[in-house]
Coordinates of C-alpha atoms in Angstrom, one line a residue:
M1 CA -6.2 -9.3 -8.3
S2 CA -9.8 -8.7 -7.7
D3 CA -10.0 -8.1 -11.5
V4 CA -8.5 -10.8 -12.7
T5 CA -9.7 -13.7 -10.2
N6 CA -11.8 -16.7 -11.4
S7 CA -12.1 -17.8 -7.5
I8 CA -10.3 -18.1 -4.2
Q9 CA -10.0 -20.9 -2.2
V10 CA -9.2 -20.4 1.3
Q11 CA -8.4 -23.0 3.9
R12 CA -7.9 -22.3 7.4
G13 CA -5.8 -23.9 10.2
L14 CA -3.8 -26.8 9.4
G15 CA -5.6 -28.5 6.5
A16 CA -4.9 -31.0 3.9
S17 CA -2.6 -28.9 1.6
N18 CA 0.2 -30.5 -0.3
F19 CA 3.7 -28.8 0.9
A20 CA 6.8 -30.1 2.4
I21 CA 6.8 -27.3 5.0
A22 CA 3.0 -26.9 5.9
S23 CA 1.7 -24.1 7.2
V24 CA -0.1 -23.4 10.7
G25 CA -2.8 -20.7 10.1
G26 CA -4.1 -21.8 6.6
T27 CA -3.6 -21.5 2.9
I28 CA -4.9 -19.6 0.1
N29 CA -5.1 -20.5 -3.7
V30 CA -5.9 -17.7 -6.1
L31 CA -7.0 -19.4 -9.4
T32 CA -6.5 -17.1 -12.5
S33 CA -6.6 -19.4 -15.4
A34 CA -7.3 -17.8 -19.0
A35 CA -9.2 -21.0 -20.0
D36 CA -12.1 -20.2 -17.3
M37 CA -12.7 -16.5 -18.4
K38 CA -15.3 -15.6 -20.5
K39 CA -14.9 -13.5 -23.9
G40 CA -15.1 -9.7 -23.2
G41 CA -13.2 -6.4 -22.1
T42 CA -14.0 -3.5 -19.5
F43 CA -12.3 -0.1 -19.4
K44 CA -12.9 1.9 -16.1
Q45 CA -12.0 5.1 -14.5
E46 CA -12.0 6.0 -10.9
F47 CA -11.9 9.6 -9.6
G48 CA -11.1 11.3 -6.3
S49 CA -10.1 14.2 -4.5
Q50 CA -6.3 15.1 -4.3
S51 CA -6.1 14.5 -8.1
F52 CA -6.6 10.8 -7.6
L53 CA -6.8 9.1 -10.9
K54 CA -7.4 4.8 -11.2
T55 CA -7.5 3.7 -14.8
T56 CA -8.0 -0.1 -15.4
L57 CA -7.9 -1.8 -19.2
S58 CA -8.8 -5.6 -19.3
Y59 CA -9.8 -7.7 -21.8
S60 CA -10.0 -11.6 -21.9
T61 CA -10.3 -13.7 -25.5
G62 CA -11.9 -16.9 -24.3
K63 CA -11.1 -20.1 -25.5
L64 CA -10.3 -19.8 -29.3
N65 CA -10.4 -22.6 -31.7
N66 CA -6.9 -23.4 -31.5
D67 CA -7.5 -24.0 -27.8
I68 CA -5.4 -21.0 -26.9
A69 CA -6.7 -18.5 -24.4
T70 CA -5.2 -15.3 -22.9
S71 CA -6.1 -12.7 -20.8
F72 CA -4.4 -9.5 -19.7
L73 CA -5.0 -6.4 -17.2
L74 CA -3.1 -2.9 -17.1
Q75 CA -3.7 -0.3 -14.6
K76 CA -2.2 2.8 -13.4
K77 CA -2.8 4.8 -10.3
T78 CA -1.9 8.3 -9.6
G79 CA -2.8 11.1 -6.6
N80 CA -1.4 13.7 -4.4
G81 CA -2.3 12.4 -0.9
Y82 CA -4.7 13.7 1.3
V83 CA -1.8 14.4 3.6
D84 CA 0.5 16.6 2.1
G85 CA 4.0 15.0 0.6
T86 CA 2.4 11.5 0.4
W87 CA 1.7 11.5 -3.2
T88 CA 1.7 8.0 -5.3
D89 CA 2.4 6.7 -8.5
A90 CA 1.7 3.2 -9.3
Y91 CA 0.9 0.1 -11.7
S92 CA -0.9 -3.2 -12.0
Y93 CA -0.3 -5.6 -14.8
F94 CA -1.4 -9.2 -15.1
F95 CA -1.0 -11.3 -18.4
T96 CA -2.1 -15.4 -18.5
A97 CA -2.0 -17.5 -21.4
N98 CA -3.6 -21.3 -21.6
K99 CA -2.9 -23.8 -24.0
T100 CA -4.0 -27.3 -24.4
F101 CA -2.4 -30.3 -26.3
G102 CA -4.2 -33.5 -26.0
N103 CA -4.0 -34.5 -22.3
H104 CA -1.6 -31.6 -21.4
S105 CA -2.3 -28.1 -20.5
F106 CA 0.0 -25.2 -19.8
D107 CA -0.7 -22.1 -18.2
F108 CA 1.7 -19.0 -18.1
T109 CA 1.1 -16.1 -15.9
L110 CA 3.0 -12.9 -15.1
L111 CA 1.8 -10.4 -12.5
G112 CA 3.2 -7.4 -10.7
A113 CA 2.4 -4.2 -9.3
P114 CA 5.2 -1.8 -9.3
Q115 CA 4.6 1.3 -7.3
Q116 CA 6.4 4.6 -6.1
H117 CA 5.0 7.1 -3.0
G118 CA 6.3 9.8 -1.1
Q119 CA 6.9 9.6 2.8
R120 CA 7.4 12.3 5.3
D121 CA 8.7 10.5 8.4
G122 CA 10.2 13.6 10.1
D123 CA 6.7 14.5 11.5
N124 CA 6.7 11.3 13.6
K125 CA 8.9 13.6 16.0
H126 CA 6.1 15.6 17.1
T127 CA 3.8 14.6 19.7
A128 CA 0.1 15.7 19.9
K129 CA 1.2 18.8 22.0
D130 CA 3.1 20.0 19.4
W131 CA 0.2 20.6 17.1
E132 CA -2.3 21.9 19.8
S133 CA -1.4 25.4 18.2
F134 CA -1.3 24.7 14.9
N135 CA -2.2 27.3 12.5
Y136 CA -3.8 26.1 9.2
D137 CA -3.2 29.5 7.7
T138 CA 0.6 29.9 8.4
R139 CA 0.8 26.0 8.2
Y140 CA 3.0 25.9 11.7
G141 CA 2.4 25.4 15.4
S142 CA 4.6 26.6 18.2
P143 CA 6.5 25.2 19.1
D144 CA 7.7 24.1 16.0
D145 CA 11.6 22.8 14.9
R146 CA 10.7 21.7 11.5
K147 CA 13.2 23.4 9.4
V148 CA 11.0 24.1 6.5
N149 CA 10.0 27.4 4.8
S150 CA 6.2 28.6 5.3
G151 CA 4.1 26.9 2.9
S152 CA 6.0 23.9 3.0
T153 CA 4.3 21.8 5.5
G154 CA 6.1 18.6 7.3
S155 CA 9.7 18.1 8.2
G156 CA 9.7 15.4 5.8
W157 CA 9.3 17.1 2.3
G158 CA 9.5 20.5 1.0
Y159 CA 9.7 22.4 -2.4
V160 CA 12.6 23.2 -4.7
G161 CA 13.0 25.7 -7.5
D162 CA 13.7 24.8 -10.9
D163 CA 17.6 25.3 -10.9
A164 CA 17.6 22.6 -7.9
R165 CA 15.3 20.4 -9.7
N166 CA 17.3 20.6 -13.1
L167 CA 20.4 19.6 -11.1
M168 CA 18.7 16.7 -9.2
K169 CA 17.2 15.5 -12.4
E170 CA 20.9 15.1 -13.7
G171 CA 22.0 13.1 -10.9
S172 CA 18.9 10.7 -10.6
Y173 CA 19.3 7.0 -10.7
G174 CA 17.4 3.9 -10.7
G175 CA 20.3 1.4 -11.4
E176 CA 20.0 -2.1 -10.2
S177 CA 17.3 -1.3 -8.0
M178 CA 14.7 -1.3 -11.0
D179 CA 13.8 -4.4 -13.2
F180 CA 13.2 -4.1 -16.9
I181 CA 9.3 -3.8 -16.4
S182 CA 9.7 -0.9 -14.1
S183 CA 12.3 0.9 -15.9
A184 CA 9.9 0.8 -18.9
L185 CA 7.2 1.9 -16.8
F186 CA 8.8 4.8 -14.7
G187 CA 11.4 5.9 -17.4
G188 CA 14.3 4.3 -15.4
N189 CA 14.1 6.5 -12.4
I190 CA 13.0 6.2 -9.0
Q191 CA 11.4 9.6 -8.3
L192 CA 13.0 12.2 -6.3
L193 CA 10.7 14.8 -7.5
K194 CA 7.4 15.1 -7.6
K195 CA 5.3 17.8 -9.8
V196 CA 2.3 18.5 -7.2
G197 CA 0.1 22.1 -7.7
G198 CA 2.7 23.5 -10.3
K199 CA 5.8 23.1 -7.7
W200 CA 8.2 20.8 -7.5
L201 CA 8.2 18.6 -4.3
I202 CA 11.0 16.5 -2.9
N203 CA 10.6 14.1 0.1
S204 CA 13.2 13.3 2.5
R205 CA 11.8 9.8 2.0
T206 CA 10.3 7.8 -1.0
N207 CA 9.7 4.3 -1.2
Y208 CA 9.6 2.0 -4.7
Y209 CA 8.5 -1.6 -4.8
H210 CA 8.0 -4.3 -7.4
K211 CA 7.5 -7.9 -6.7
P212 CA 6.7 -9.6 -10.2
V213 CA 6.0 -13.3 -10.2
Y214 CA 6.2 -15.5 -13.5
N215 CA 4.4 -18.7 -12.9
L216 CA 4.5 -21.7 -15.7
N217 CA 2.0 -24.8 -14.8
W218 CA 1.8 -28.0 -16.7
Y219 CA -1.1 -30.6 -15.8
W220 CA -0.7 -33.8 -17.6
K221 CA -4.0 -36.4 -17.5
V222 CA -1.6 -39.5 -17.4
G223 CA -4.8 -41.8 -17.2
N224 CA -8.5 -42.1 -16.0
K225 CA -7.2 -42.2 -12.5
T226 CA -3.7 -40.6 -12.6
K227 CA -2.9 -36.9 -12.9
L228 CA 0.5 -35.1 -12.5
S229 CA 0.4 -31.1 -11.7
T230 CA 3.5 -29.3 -11.9
V231 CA 4.2 -25.7 -11.0
S232 CA 7.3 -23.6 -11.7
M233 CA 7.5 -20.3 -10.2
V234 CA 9.9 -17.2 -10.4
L235 CA 9.7 -14.4 -7.9
M236 CA 11.6 -11.3 -8.3
A237 CA 11.2 -8.5 -5.6
V238 CA 12.7 -5.1 -5.3
A239 CA 12.2 -2.9 -2.4
V240 CA 13.8 0.3 -2.4
V241 CA 13.6 3.0 0.5
R242 CA 15.2 6.7 -0.5
G243 CA 16.2 9.2 1.8
H244 CA 19.1 11.4 2.8
S245 CA 22.4 10.3 4.2
T246 CA 22.3 11.7 7.7
H247 CA 19.1 11.7 10.4
V248 CA 20.8 14.3 12.3
V249 CA 20.3 17.0 10.3
I250 CA 16.7 18.4 8.7
L251 CA 17.7 19.8 5.6
R252 CA 15.6 23.1 4.5
W253 CA 14.7 22.0 0.9
D254 CA 13.9 25.6 0.0
D255 CA 15.1 28.6 1.2
G256 CA 17.4 27.5 3.8
D257 CA 20.0 30.0 5.3
D258 CA 22.9 28.2 6.4
E259 CA 25.4 26.0 4.5
K260 CA 23.1 23.0 4.6
K261 CA 20.4 24.4 2.5
I262 CA 19.2 22.9 -0.8
G263 CA 18.7 26.8 -2.4
N264 CA 16.3 27.6 -5.0
T265 CA 18.6 28.7 -7.4
S266 CA 21.7 26.6 -6.5
I267 CA 22.8 23.3 -4.6
P268 CA 26.0 24.3 -2.8
N269 CA 28.4 21.5 -2.1
M270 CA 28.6 20.5 1.4
G271 CA 32.4 19.6 1.4
T272 CA 35.5 21.1 -0.1
M273 CA 38.0 19.7 -2.3
E274 CA 39.8 16.8 -0.2
H275 CA 43.4 15.7 -2.5
M276 CA 43.2 12.7 -0.6
F277 CA 40.5 11.4 -3.0
S278 CA 40.3 13.9 -5.9
K279 CA 42.2 17.0 -7.0
S280 CA 39.4 18.5 -9.0
E281 CA 36.0 17.4 -7.5
K282 CA 34.1 17.9 -4.7
R283 CA 33.0 15.9 -1.9
S284 CA 29.3 15.6 -0.9
K285 CA 28.4 15.3 2.7
Y286 CA 24.7 14.9 2.2
I287 CA 23.5 13.0 -0.2
I288 CA 20.2 11.0 -1.3
R289 CA 20.7 7.1 -0.6
A290 CA 18.6 4.2 -1.1
S291 CA 18.2 1.1 1.1
V292 CA 17.6 -1.6 -1.5
N293 CA 16.6 -5.2 -0.9
H294 CA 16.2 -7.6 -3.7
H295 CA 14.2 -10.9 -3.2
N296 CA 14.6 -13.8 -5.6
W297 CA 12.6 -17.1 -5.3
Y298 CA 12.9 -20.0 -7.9
G299 CA 10.6 -23.0 -7.1
V300 CA 9.1 -26.0 -8.4
I301 CA 5.9 -28.2 -6.8
S302 CA 5.2 -31.5 -8.4
S303 CA 2.7 -33.9 -7.2
L304 CA 1.1 -36.9 -8.5
N305 CA -2.5 -38.1 -7.6
H306 CA -4.0 -41.5 -8.1
L307 CA -7.3 -42.6 -7.5
L308 CA -6.8 -46.1 -5.9
T309 CA -10.6 -46.8 -5.6
N310 CA -13.7 -44.7 -5.8
Q311 CA -13.3 -43.7 -1.9
I312 CA -9.3 -43.3 -1.9
T313 CA -6.7 -41.1 -3.1
L314 CA -3.0 -41.4 -3.1
S315 CA -1.2 -38.1 -3.6
G316 CA 2.7 -37.3 -3.4
G317 CA 5.4 -35.0 -4.6
I318 CA 8.1 -33.0 -4.3
D319 CA 8.4 -29.4 -3.1
A320 CA 12.0 -27.6 -3.9
R321 CA 12.8 -23.9 -3.6
A322 CA 15.9 -21.3 -3.6
Y323 CA 16.1 -17.9 -2.1
S324 CA 18.7 -15.2 -2.2
G325 CA 18.0 -11.9 -0.3
I326 CA 20.4 -9.1 -1.4
H327 CA 20.6 -6.1 0.9
Y328 CA 22.8 -2.9 0.4
R329 CA 22.6 0.6 0.4
E330 CA 23.6 2.7 -2.8
V331 CA 24.3 6.4 -3.9
Q332 CA 21.2 7.8 -5.6
N333 CA 22.0 11.6 -6.0
L334 CA 25.1 13.5 -5.0
L335 CA 23.1 16.8 -4.5
G336 CA 25.5 18.9 -6.5
G337 CA 28.8 17.1 -5.7
D338 CA 31.2 14.7 -7.2
Y339 CA 31.3 11.7 -4.9
Y340 CA 30.4 10.6 -1.6
V341 CA 33.0 9.1 0.9
D342 CA 31.9 5.9 2.8
Y343 CA 34.1 4.1 5.3
S344 CA 31.9 0.8 5.6
D345 CA 33.8 -1.6 3.6
K346 CA 36.5 -3.3 5.7
N347 CA 38.6 -4.2 2.8
V348 CA 39.0 -0.6 1.6
P349 CA 40.0 1.3 5.4
D350 CA 40.9 4.5 3.9
G351 CA 37.6 5.1 2.6
N352 CA 35.7 4.6 -0.8
A353 CA 34.9 7.7 -3.0
A354 CA 31.6 6.6 -4.0
K355 CA 29.7 7.8 -7.0
V356 CA 26.3 7.6 -8.2
G357 CA 25.0 3.5 -8.2
D358 CA 28.4 3.0 -5.8
K359 CA 27.1 0.6 -2.8
I360 CA 27.6 2.2 0.5
A361 CA 27.0 1.5 4.6
Y362 CA 26.3 -2.5 4.1
F363 CA 26.4 -5.2 1.7
N364 CA 24.9 -8.6 2.3
T365 CA 23.1 -11.6 0.8
G366 CA 21.0 -14.2 2.6
Y367 CA 20.8 -17.7 0.9
N368 CA 17.9 -20.2 1.7
K369 CA 17.6 -23.4 0.2
W370 CA 15.1 -26.2 0.8
I371 CA 13.8 -29.3 -0.6
G372 CA 11.2 -31.8 0.7
E373 CA 8.8 -34.6 -0.3
F374 CA 5.3 -35.4 0.9
G375 CA 2.5 -37.8 0.9
Q376 CA -1.0 -38.0 1.3
T377 CA -4.2 -40.7 1.8
E378 CA -7.5 -39.5 1.6
Y379 CA -10.7 -41.2 2.2
K380 CA -13.9 -39.8 1.0
T381 CA -17.7 -40.8 1.2
D382 CA -21.0 -38.7 1.0
T383 CA -20.9 -38.3 4.9
L384 CA -17.4 -38.7 6.0
S385 CA -13.9 -37.6 4.5
A386 CA -10.7 -38.1 6.3
F387 CA -6.7 -37.6 5.4
R388 CA -3.3 -38.3 6.6
S389 CA -0.4 -36.7 5.4
L390 CA 3.5 -36.8 6.2
A391 CA 6.3 -34.4 4.7
F392 CA 9.8 -34.3 5.2
S393 CA 12.2 -31.3 4.3
N394 CA 15.5 -30.0 4.7
T395 CA 16.2 -25.9 5.0
Q396 CA 19.6 -24.8 4.3
Y397 CA 21.0 -21.3 5.3
Q398 CA 24.1 -19.3 4.1
R399 CA 25.3 -15.6 4.5
E400 CA 27.5 -13.6 2.3
D401 CA 29.2 -10.3 3.2
P402 CA 31.8 -8.9 1.2
F403 CA 32.2 -5.7 3.5
N404 CA 32.6 -6.9 6.9
Y405 CA 34.8 -9.8 5.5
E406 CA 37.8 -10.4 3.4
P407 CA 37.1 -12.3 0.0
E408 CA 38.3 -15.6 1.2
E409 CA 36.1 -15.3 4.0
K410 CA 32.8 -13.8 2.8
M411 CA 31.0 -16.8 2.6
S412 CA 29.4 -18.4 5.8
E413 CA 29.4 -21.7 6.5
T414 CA 26.0 -23.5 5.8
A415 CA 23.5 -24.3 8.2
N416 CA 21.0 -27.3 7.8
F417 CA 17.8 -28.0 9.6
P418 CA 15.9 -31.0 8.6
G419 CA 12.0 -30.9 9.5
Y420 CA 9.0 -32.6 9.3
A421 CA 5.2 -32.3 9.3
A422 CA 2.4 -35.0 10.4
K423 CA -1.4 -34.0 10.1
V424 CA -4.7 -36.2 10.6
G425 CA -8.0 -34.6 10.0
A426 CA -11.5 -35.6 9.4
N427 CA -15.2 -34.0 8.5
Y428 CA -18.4 -35.8 8.9
N429 CA -21.9 -34.9 7.6
V430 CA -24.2 -35.1 9.9
N431 CA -27.2 -34.1 7.4
S432 CA -27.4 -31.9 4.6
Q433 CA -27.1 -28.7 6.7
I434 CA -24.8 -29.4 9.7
N435 CA -20.9 -30.7 9.6
V436 CA -18.4 -31.4 12.0
F437 CA -14.6 -31.8 11.7
G438 CA -11.3 -31.6 13.3
N439 CA -7.6 -31.9 12.5
I440 CA -4.3 -32.4 14.5
G441 CA -0.7 -31.9 13.4
S442 CA 2.8 -31.8 14.9
L443 CA 5.4 -29.7 13.0
S444 CA 9.3 -29.2 13.2
I445 CA 10.2 -26.1 11.1
A446 CA 13.6 -24.2 10.7
P447 CA 14.3 -21.1 12.5
N448 CA 14.3 -17.8 11.2
F449 CA 17.3 -16.8 9.1
H450 CA 18.5 -13.8 11.4
N451 CA 18.2 -16.4 14.4
V452 CA 20.8 -18.5 12.9
Y453 CA 23.3 -15.4 12.0
L454 CA 22.9 -13.1 15.0
N455 CA 24.1 -9.3 14.9
Y456 CA 24.6 -9.4 10.9
N457 CA 27.5 -11.5 11.0
N458 CA 28.6 -14.9 9.5
T459 CA 29.2 -17.0 12.6
V460 CA 26.6 -19.5 12.8
N461 CA 24.5 -19.6 16.1
P462 CA 25.2 -22.9 18.2
E463 CA 22.0 -22.6 20.0
A464 CA 19.6 -22.3 16.8
K465 CA 17.5 -25.3 16.6
N466 CA 14.1 -26.3 14.7
E467 CA 10.7 -24.6 16.0
K468 CA 8.2 -27.4 17.1
I469 CA 4.5 -26.7 16.8
T470 CA 1.6 -28.8 18.0
A471 CA -1.9 -27.6 16.8
F472 CA -5.5 -29.0 17.3
E473 CA -8.8 -27.7 15.6
L474 CA -12.3 -28.5 16.0
G475 CA -15.4 -27.1 14.2
T476 CA -19.1 -26.9 13.2
G477 CA -21.0 -25.6 10.5
Y478 CA -24.6 -24.9 9.6
R479 CA -25.9 -24.0 6.3
S480 CA -29.6 -23.1 4.9
S481 CA -30.9 -21.2 2.4
K482 CA -30.9 -18.1 4.6
Y483 CA -28.0 -18.7 7.1
I484 CA -24.7 -19.8 7.1
V485 CA -22.8 -20.1 10.4
D486 CA -19.2 -21.5 11.3
I487 CA -17.8 -22.1 14.8
D488 CA -14.4 -23.2 14.9
Y489 CA -12.0 -23.8 17.8
Y490 CA -8.1 -23.5 17.2
Y491 CA -5.3 -24.2 19.8
T492 CA -1.7 -24.3 19.2
V493 CA 1.5 -24.6 21.1
W494 CA 4.8 -23.4 19.7
Q495 CA 8.0 -24.4 21.1
D496 CA 11.6 -23.4 20.8
K497 CA 10.6 -20.1 19.1
A498 CA 13.5 -17.9 19.2
L499 CA 13.1 -14.4 20.3
V500 CA 16.4 -11.8 19.8
R501 CA 16.9 -9.4 22.5
T502 CA 19.5 -6.8 22.6
S503 CA 20.9 -5.5 26.0
K504 CA 23.7 -3.4 27.2
G505 CA 26.8 -5.1 28.7
K506 CA 28.4 -4.0 32.1
D507 CA 30.9 -1.4 30.2
D508 CA 27.9 0.2 28.2
G509 CA 26.7 2.2 31.0

């Protein structure tokens, strides 16, 4: 973002931000309008150890004769990682366009940063004592229970031969986990294998993430004293953690000598033919699966500002948003088998013969909608500025679970939580160098979604209630040609904040 940002506005504490659901710690506003960017472009490459390479290309047209301005950036970053098995493959992209029509101005912005990287979480099983006798020549320590061959350092990763690589590649899958931008950049595949140092490396876990943001801003100068600002946004994030189907067995990725191996010359199927599911296909007992989270946001914030007098400004507007979070696991690679048996869907009690792309383990969706209105009065002179604001909102939750409930019962009841935010504040300039300020506010916000639907079920928690926040802040600042000094004091009381604890019952031992 630093390569395409015009300026960043930071407001600490409560502040005078116009949102139906106010923040407590502060707000950040990043300005990226193409109309404010000067004409020109840059090309930059950065190099580092472990094959690190970062390439950045950017260009801005500046404001053209037809009142159109555009700017874009494309960036690619790759590297093997200083720690073995922690490779990275990432992109960043940004595009913005501005067009003015008389008293109307439109800004469209698209940005995102899809990335994949290798993880080796198996190594977190070892203590510092395990590594005391580590031999950097043999790549082993004693004691050492990592099930890998010499040269494949780390229990969370290893190497595979060409035959195994070809078979795994045939079964690789991106599917619903990837949007069209990531699919174009990564070739439609969440990487299972990575070529490092001329060898094919496989991780027990890989991570994929992409959070594209689409923004359309409309600014309308209604009159000399009145302005309307409307921001519409779409955010569609996908997070995928890819790993093997069990945490009990540590697979020997290279030359394992038991039936759980992933060999150099073949990938033997881990199961036998089970005629209950198929008379000709083999069952995979170990697979590569993905834990997938889709986060989809849609929203609009519209505010009207009116200059009532030279000192008083009135503003108000609406804030409406909708969110859905889809969570599931899916089969990504059968490791040479034909299907994987999953018993998680209670609507299929005899088990499901899952193929690549099928959902397993869990599948549920959380819904969050809110709508609110806000109003603010601001008074400003050369020495004194003050504001008061009031906002009301309603947050609605609902949960869908087709795995644990029958079709007619998969949707939970809705849960509604009305809220409010009331704030007042002032700043006084003692002189050209010293100012003092203070803010106080009272907020009532909806509880966390997971506190409303406990233990991953559709029953609404009758004890769930709004969290109440009272915040106070006081500060002073000093400015000179040589020094900038800020002193702030914050005091916050957060009541009715739910903390979920899980404990054993009397019969659980």
